Coordinates of C-alpha atoms in Angstrom, one line a residue:
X1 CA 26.5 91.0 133.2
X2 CA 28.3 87.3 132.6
X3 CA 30.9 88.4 135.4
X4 CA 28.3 89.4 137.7
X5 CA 26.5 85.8 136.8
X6 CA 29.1 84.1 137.6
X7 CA 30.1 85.7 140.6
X8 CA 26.7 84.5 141.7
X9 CA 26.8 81.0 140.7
X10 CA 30.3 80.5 142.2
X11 CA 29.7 82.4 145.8
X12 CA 30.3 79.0 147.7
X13 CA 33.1 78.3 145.9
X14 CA 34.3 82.2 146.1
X15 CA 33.5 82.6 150.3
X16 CA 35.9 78.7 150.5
X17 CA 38.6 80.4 148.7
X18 CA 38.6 83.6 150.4
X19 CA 39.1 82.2 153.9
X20 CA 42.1 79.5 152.6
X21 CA 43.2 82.8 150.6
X22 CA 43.1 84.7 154.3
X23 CA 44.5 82.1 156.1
X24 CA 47.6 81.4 153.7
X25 CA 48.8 85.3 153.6
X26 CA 50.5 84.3 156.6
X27 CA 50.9 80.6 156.7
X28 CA 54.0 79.3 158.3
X29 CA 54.8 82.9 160.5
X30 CA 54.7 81.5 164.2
X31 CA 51.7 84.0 164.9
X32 CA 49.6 83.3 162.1
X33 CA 46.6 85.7 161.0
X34 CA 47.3 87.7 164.0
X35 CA 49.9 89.4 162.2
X36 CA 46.6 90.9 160.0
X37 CA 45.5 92.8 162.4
X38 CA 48.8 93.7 164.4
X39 CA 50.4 95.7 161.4
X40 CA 47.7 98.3 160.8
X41 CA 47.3 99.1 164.7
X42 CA 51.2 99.6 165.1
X43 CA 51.2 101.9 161.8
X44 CA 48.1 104.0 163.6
X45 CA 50.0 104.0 166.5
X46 CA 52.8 105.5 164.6
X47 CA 50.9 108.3 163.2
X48 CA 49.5 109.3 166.4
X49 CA 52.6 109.6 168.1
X50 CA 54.2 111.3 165.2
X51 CA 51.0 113.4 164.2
X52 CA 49.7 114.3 167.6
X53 CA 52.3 114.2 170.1
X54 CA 54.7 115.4 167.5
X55 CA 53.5 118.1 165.3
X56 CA 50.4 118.5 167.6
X57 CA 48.1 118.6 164.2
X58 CA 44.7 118.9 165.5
X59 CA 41.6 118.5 163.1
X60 CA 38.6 120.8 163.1
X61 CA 36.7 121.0 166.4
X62 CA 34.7 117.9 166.4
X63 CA 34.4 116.8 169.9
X64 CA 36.3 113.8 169.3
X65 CA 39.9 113.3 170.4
X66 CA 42.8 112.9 167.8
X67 CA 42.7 108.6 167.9
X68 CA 39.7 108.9 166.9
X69 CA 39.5 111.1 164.1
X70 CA 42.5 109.4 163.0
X71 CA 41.2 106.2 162.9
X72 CA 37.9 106.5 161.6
X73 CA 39.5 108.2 158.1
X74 CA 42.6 105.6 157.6
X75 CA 40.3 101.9 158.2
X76 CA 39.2 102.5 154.8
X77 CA 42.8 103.2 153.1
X78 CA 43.9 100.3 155.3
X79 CA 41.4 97.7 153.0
X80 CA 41.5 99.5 149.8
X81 CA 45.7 99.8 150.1
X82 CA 45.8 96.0 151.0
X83 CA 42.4 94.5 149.2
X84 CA 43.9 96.6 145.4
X85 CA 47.5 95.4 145.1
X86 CA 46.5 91.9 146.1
X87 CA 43.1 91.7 144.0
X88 CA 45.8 93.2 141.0
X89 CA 47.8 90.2 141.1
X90 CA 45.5 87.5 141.7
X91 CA 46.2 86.2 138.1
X92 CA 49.6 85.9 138.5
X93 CA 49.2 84.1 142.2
X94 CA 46.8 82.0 141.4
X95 CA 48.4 81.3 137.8
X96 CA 47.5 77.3 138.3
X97 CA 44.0 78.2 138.4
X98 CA 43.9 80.1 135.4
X99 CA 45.4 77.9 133.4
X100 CA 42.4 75.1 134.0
X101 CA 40.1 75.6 131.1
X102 CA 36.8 74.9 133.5
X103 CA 38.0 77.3 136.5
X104 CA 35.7 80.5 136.3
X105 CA 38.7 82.6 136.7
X106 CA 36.4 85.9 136.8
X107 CA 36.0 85.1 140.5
X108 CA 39.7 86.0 141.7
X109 CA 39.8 89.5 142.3
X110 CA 36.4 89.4 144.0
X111 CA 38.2 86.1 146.4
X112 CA 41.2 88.6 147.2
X113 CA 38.8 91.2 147.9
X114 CA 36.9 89.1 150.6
X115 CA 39.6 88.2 151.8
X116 CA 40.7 91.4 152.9
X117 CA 37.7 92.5 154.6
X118 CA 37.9 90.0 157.2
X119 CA 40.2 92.1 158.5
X120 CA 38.6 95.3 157.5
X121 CA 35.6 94.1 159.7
X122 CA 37.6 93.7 163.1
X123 CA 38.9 97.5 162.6
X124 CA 35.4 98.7 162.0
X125 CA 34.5 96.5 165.3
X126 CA 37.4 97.5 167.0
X127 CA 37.0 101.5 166.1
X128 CA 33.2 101.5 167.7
X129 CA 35.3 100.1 170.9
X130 CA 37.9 102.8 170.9
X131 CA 34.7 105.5 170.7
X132 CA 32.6 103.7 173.3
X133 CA 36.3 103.4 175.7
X134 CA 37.0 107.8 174.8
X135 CA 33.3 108.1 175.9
X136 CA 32.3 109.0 172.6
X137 CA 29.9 106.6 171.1
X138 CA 29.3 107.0 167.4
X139 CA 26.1 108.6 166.6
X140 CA 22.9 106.6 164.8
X141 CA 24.6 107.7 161.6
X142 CA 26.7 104.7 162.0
X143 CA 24.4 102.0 160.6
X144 CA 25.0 103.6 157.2
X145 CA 28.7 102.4 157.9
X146 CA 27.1 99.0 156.1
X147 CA 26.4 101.5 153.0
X148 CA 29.8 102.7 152.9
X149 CA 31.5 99.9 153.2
X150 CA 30.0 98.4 150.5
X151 CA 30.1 101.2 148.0
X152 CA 34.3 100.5 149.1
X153 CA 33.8 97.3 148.3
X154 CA 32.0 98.4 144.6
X155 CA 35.1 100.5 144.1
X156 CA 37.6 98.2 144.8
X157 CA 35.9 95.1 142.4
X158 CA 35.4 97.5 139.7
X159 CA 38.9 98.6 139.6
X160 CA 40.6 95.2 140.8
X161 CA 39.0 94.2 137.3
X162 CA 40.9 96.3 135.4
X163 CA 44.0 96.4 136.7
X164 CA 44.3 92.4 137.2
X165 CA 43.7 92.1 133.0
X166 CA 46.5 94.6 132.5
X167 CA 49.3 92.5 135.1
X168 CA 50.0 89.6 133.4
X169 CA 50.9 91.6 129.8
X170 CA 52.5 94.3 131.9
X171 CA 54.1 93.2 135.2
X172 CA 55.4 96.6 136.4
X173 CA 52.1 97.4 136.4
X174 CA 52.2 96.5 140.3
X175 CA 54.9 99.0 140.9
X176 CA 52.5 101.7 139.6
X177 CA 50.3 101.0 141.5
X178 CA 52.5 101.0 144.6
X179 CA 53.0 104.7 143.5
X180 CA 49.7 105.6 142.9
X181 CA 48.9 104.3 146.4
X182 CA 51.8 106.5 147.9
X183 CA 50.4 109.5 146.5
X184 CA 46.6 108.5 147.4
X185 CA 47.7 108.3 150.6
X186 CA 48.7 112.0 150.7
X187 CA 45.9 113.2 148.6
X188 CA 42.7 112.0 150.4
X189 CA 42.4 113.7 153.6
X190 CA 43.5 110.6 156.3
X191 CA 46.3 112.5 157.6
X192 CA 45.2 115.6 157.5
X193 CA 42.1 117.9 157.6
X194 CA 41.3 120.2 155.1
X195 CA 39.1 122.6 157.0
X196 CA 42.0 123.4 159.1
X197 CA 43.8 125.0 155.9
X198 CA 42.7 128.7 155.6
X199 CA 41.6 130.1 152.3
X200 CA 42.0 126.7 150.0
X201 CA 41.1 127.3 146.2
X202 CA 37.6 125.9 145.3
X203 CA 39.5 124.0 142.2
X204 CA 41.7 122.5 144.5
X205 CA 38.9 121.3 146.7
X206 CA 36.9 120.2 143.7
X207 CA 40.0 118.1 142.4
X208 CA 40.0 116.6 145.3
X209 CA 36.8 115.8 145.5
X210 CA 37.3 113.9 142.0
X211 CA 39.2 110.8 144.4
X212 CA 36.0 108.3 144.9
X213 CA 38.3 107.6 148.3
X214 CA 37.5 111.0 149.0
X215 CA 33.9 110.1 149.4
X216 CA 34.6 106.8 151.3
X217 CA 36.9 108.5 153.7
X218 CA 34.4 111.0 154.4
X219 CA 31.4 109.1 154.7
X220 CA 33.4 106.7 157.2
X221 CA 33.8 109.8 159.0
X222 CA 30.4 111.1 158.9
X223 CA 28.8 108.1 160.3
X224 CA 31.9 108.2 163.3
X225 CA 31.4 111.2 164.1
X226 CA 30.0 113.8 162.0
X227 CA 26.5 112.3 162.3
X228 CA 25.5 113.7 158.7
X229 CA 23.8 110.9 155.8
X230 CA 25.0 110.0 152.5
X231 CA 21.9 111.7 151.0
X232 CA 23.1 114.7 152.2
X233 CA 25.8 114.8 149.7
X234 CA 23.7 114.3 146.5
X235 CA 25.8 115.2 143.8
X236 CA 29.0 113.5 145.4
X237 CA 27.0 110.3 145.8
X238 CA 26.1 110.4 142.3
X239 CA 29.4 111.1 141.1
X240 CA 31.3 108.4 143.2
X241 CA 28.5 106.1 141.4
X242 CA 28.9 106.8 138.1
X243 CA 32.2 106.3 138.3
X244 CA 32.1 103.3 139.9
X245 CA 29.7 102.0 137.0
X246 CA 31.9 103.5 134.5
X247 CA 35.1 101.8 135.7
X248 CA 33.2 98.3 136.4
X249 CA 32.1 98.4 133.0
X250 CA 35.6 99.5 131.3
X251 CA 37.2 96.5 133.5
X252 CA 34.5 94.0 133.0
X253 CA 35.2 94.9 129.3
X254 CA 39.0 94.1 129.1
X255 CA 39.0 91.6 131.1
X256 CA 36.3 89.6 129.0
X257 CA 38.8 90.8 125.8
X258 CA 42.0 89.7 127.5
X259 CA 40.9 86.7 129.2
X260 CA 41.5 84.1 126.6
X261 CA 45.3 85.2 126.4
X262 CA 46.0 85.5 130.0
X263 CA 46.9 81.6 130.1
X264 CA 49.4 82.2 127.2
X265 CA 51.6 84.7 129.3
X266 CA 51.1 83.3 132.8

C-alpha cells in the first residue's frame, strides 16, 4: 500500500520523467524516437514474409488475413519484451537517483513502464488502421482493448518490482531474463496458433494457459477479431488476477526489504 501511495503522490513527477525517459532511449541517433516505432514494424514484417510467404502457416479460419492475426497477438509481446528488461534495470540506470536520500525511488519501474507504452499506443492505433485498410474493422469487442491493456500494464509493474530489487545484488539477473523472454516468445501462442495443432494434450494446453501473457495475447486477440469478452473466460480472468496480486505483493515485499541496501551496491 506505501508503493501504491507513492506512486500517487508522485504521478506529475512520474508522467515528466517518463517522456525525458522516452525521449533519451534514442537521444543523439540522427532519427530520434522514430526509431521506436520503426524496429517492431520491420521485425513484423519479417515474420510475415518468413511465416506467411514462407512456410505458408495459416491460423484457424478467422476471416481475417495473416497481417492481421499476426499483429494483433505480437503488440503485446512487443511492450512487455521492451517495457520488462528496461523497468528491470531502472535501478542500475538511474543509479544517481537512488542514491539521493529524498528521491522516492519506488517510482522507477512504473517511469520505465510509461515510457514504453507510448509506443505501445501508436501500434494499438496503427493495428485498428491496418484492419480498417484489409476491410476488416475490429468488432465492438475492441473497446475492452482499454481493459487489456491495463491488466498488461498490472502485469508488467508487479513483476518489474521484483525483478528490479533482485538486479543490483545480482547483475546477471538481466541475462535471465533475456532467456526467459526467448522462450516466452515461443511459448505464448504469437507465432503460432494452437487450434491448428491436431489432437494437443489437455495438460499441455492447461500449462500453457498458466503464462498470464497467454491471457493478454488472447484477449488482444479477442477484441481484434474474435469479438468474444473477458467475462467470458471466468476462471482465466481470475487466475491471470490472482497472480498478478500475488506477484505485486511478493515484489512490493522485497523491494520495501531491499531498498535500504540498494544504494550500498549501486
Amino acid at each position: 500500500m506505501n508503493v501504491v501511495k507513492e506512486l500517487y503522490q508522485n504521478r506529475r513527477l512520474i508522467w515528466k520523467l517518463s517522456k525525458n525517459d522516452f525521449k533519451n532511449k534514442f537521444a543523439g541517433s540522427y532519427f530520434g524516437i522514430i526509431w521506436a516505432f520503426i524496429q517492431p514494424m520491420v521485425t513484423v514484417a519479417v515474420y510475415y514474409v518468413v511465416f506467411q510467404l514462407g512456410l505458408r502457416v495459416q491460423p484457424a479460419a478467422t476471416g481475417y488475413p495473416y497481417i492481421c492475426w499476426l499483429v494483433s497477438g505480437i503488440i503485446p509481446w512487443f511492450f512487455f519484451s521492451e517495457a520488462l528488461p528496461s523497468a528491470s534495470n531502472c535501478l542500475l540506470e538511474y543509479s544517481y537517483l537512488v542514491k539521493k536520500v529524498v528521491f522516492k525511488i519506488s517510482i522507477l519501474p512504473i517511469v520505465k513502464v510509461i515510457s514504453a507504452l507510448f509506443v505501445h499506443l501508436f501500434f494499438i492505433a496503427f493495428s485498428v488502421f491496418l484492419f480498417a485498410v484489409m476491410g476488416k474493422l475490429p468488432p465492438v469487442h475492441i473497446i475492452q482493448i482499454v481493459y487489456y491493456s491495463m491488466a498488461l500494464i498490472c502485469l508488467v509493474v508487479a513483476l518489474s518490482y521484483l525483478t528490479c530489487s533482485i538486479m543490483p545484488f545480482f547483475r546477471d539477473f538481466s541475462q535471465i531474463i533475456n532467456v526467459i523472454l526467448n522462450i516466452g516468445m515461443w511459448a505464448t501462442p504469437i507465432l503460432w496458433d494452437k487450434t491448428t495443432i491436431p489432437n494437443i494434450p489437455g495438460w499441455l494446453d492447461n500449462i500453457l494457459k498458466l503464462n498470464p501473457l497467454y491471457y493478454i495475447v488472447q484477449g488482444y486477440r479477442d477484441s481484434f477479431m474474435n469479438g468474444v469478452w473477458f467475462f467470458e473466460h471466468p476462471w482465466h480472468t481470475l487466475y491471470f488476477w490472482v497472480f498478478v496480486l500475488v506477484i505485486g505483493l511478493v515484489g512490493s515485499k522485497v523491494f520495501k526489504r531491499l531498498r535500504v541496501h540498494f544504494s550500498d551496491v549501486l
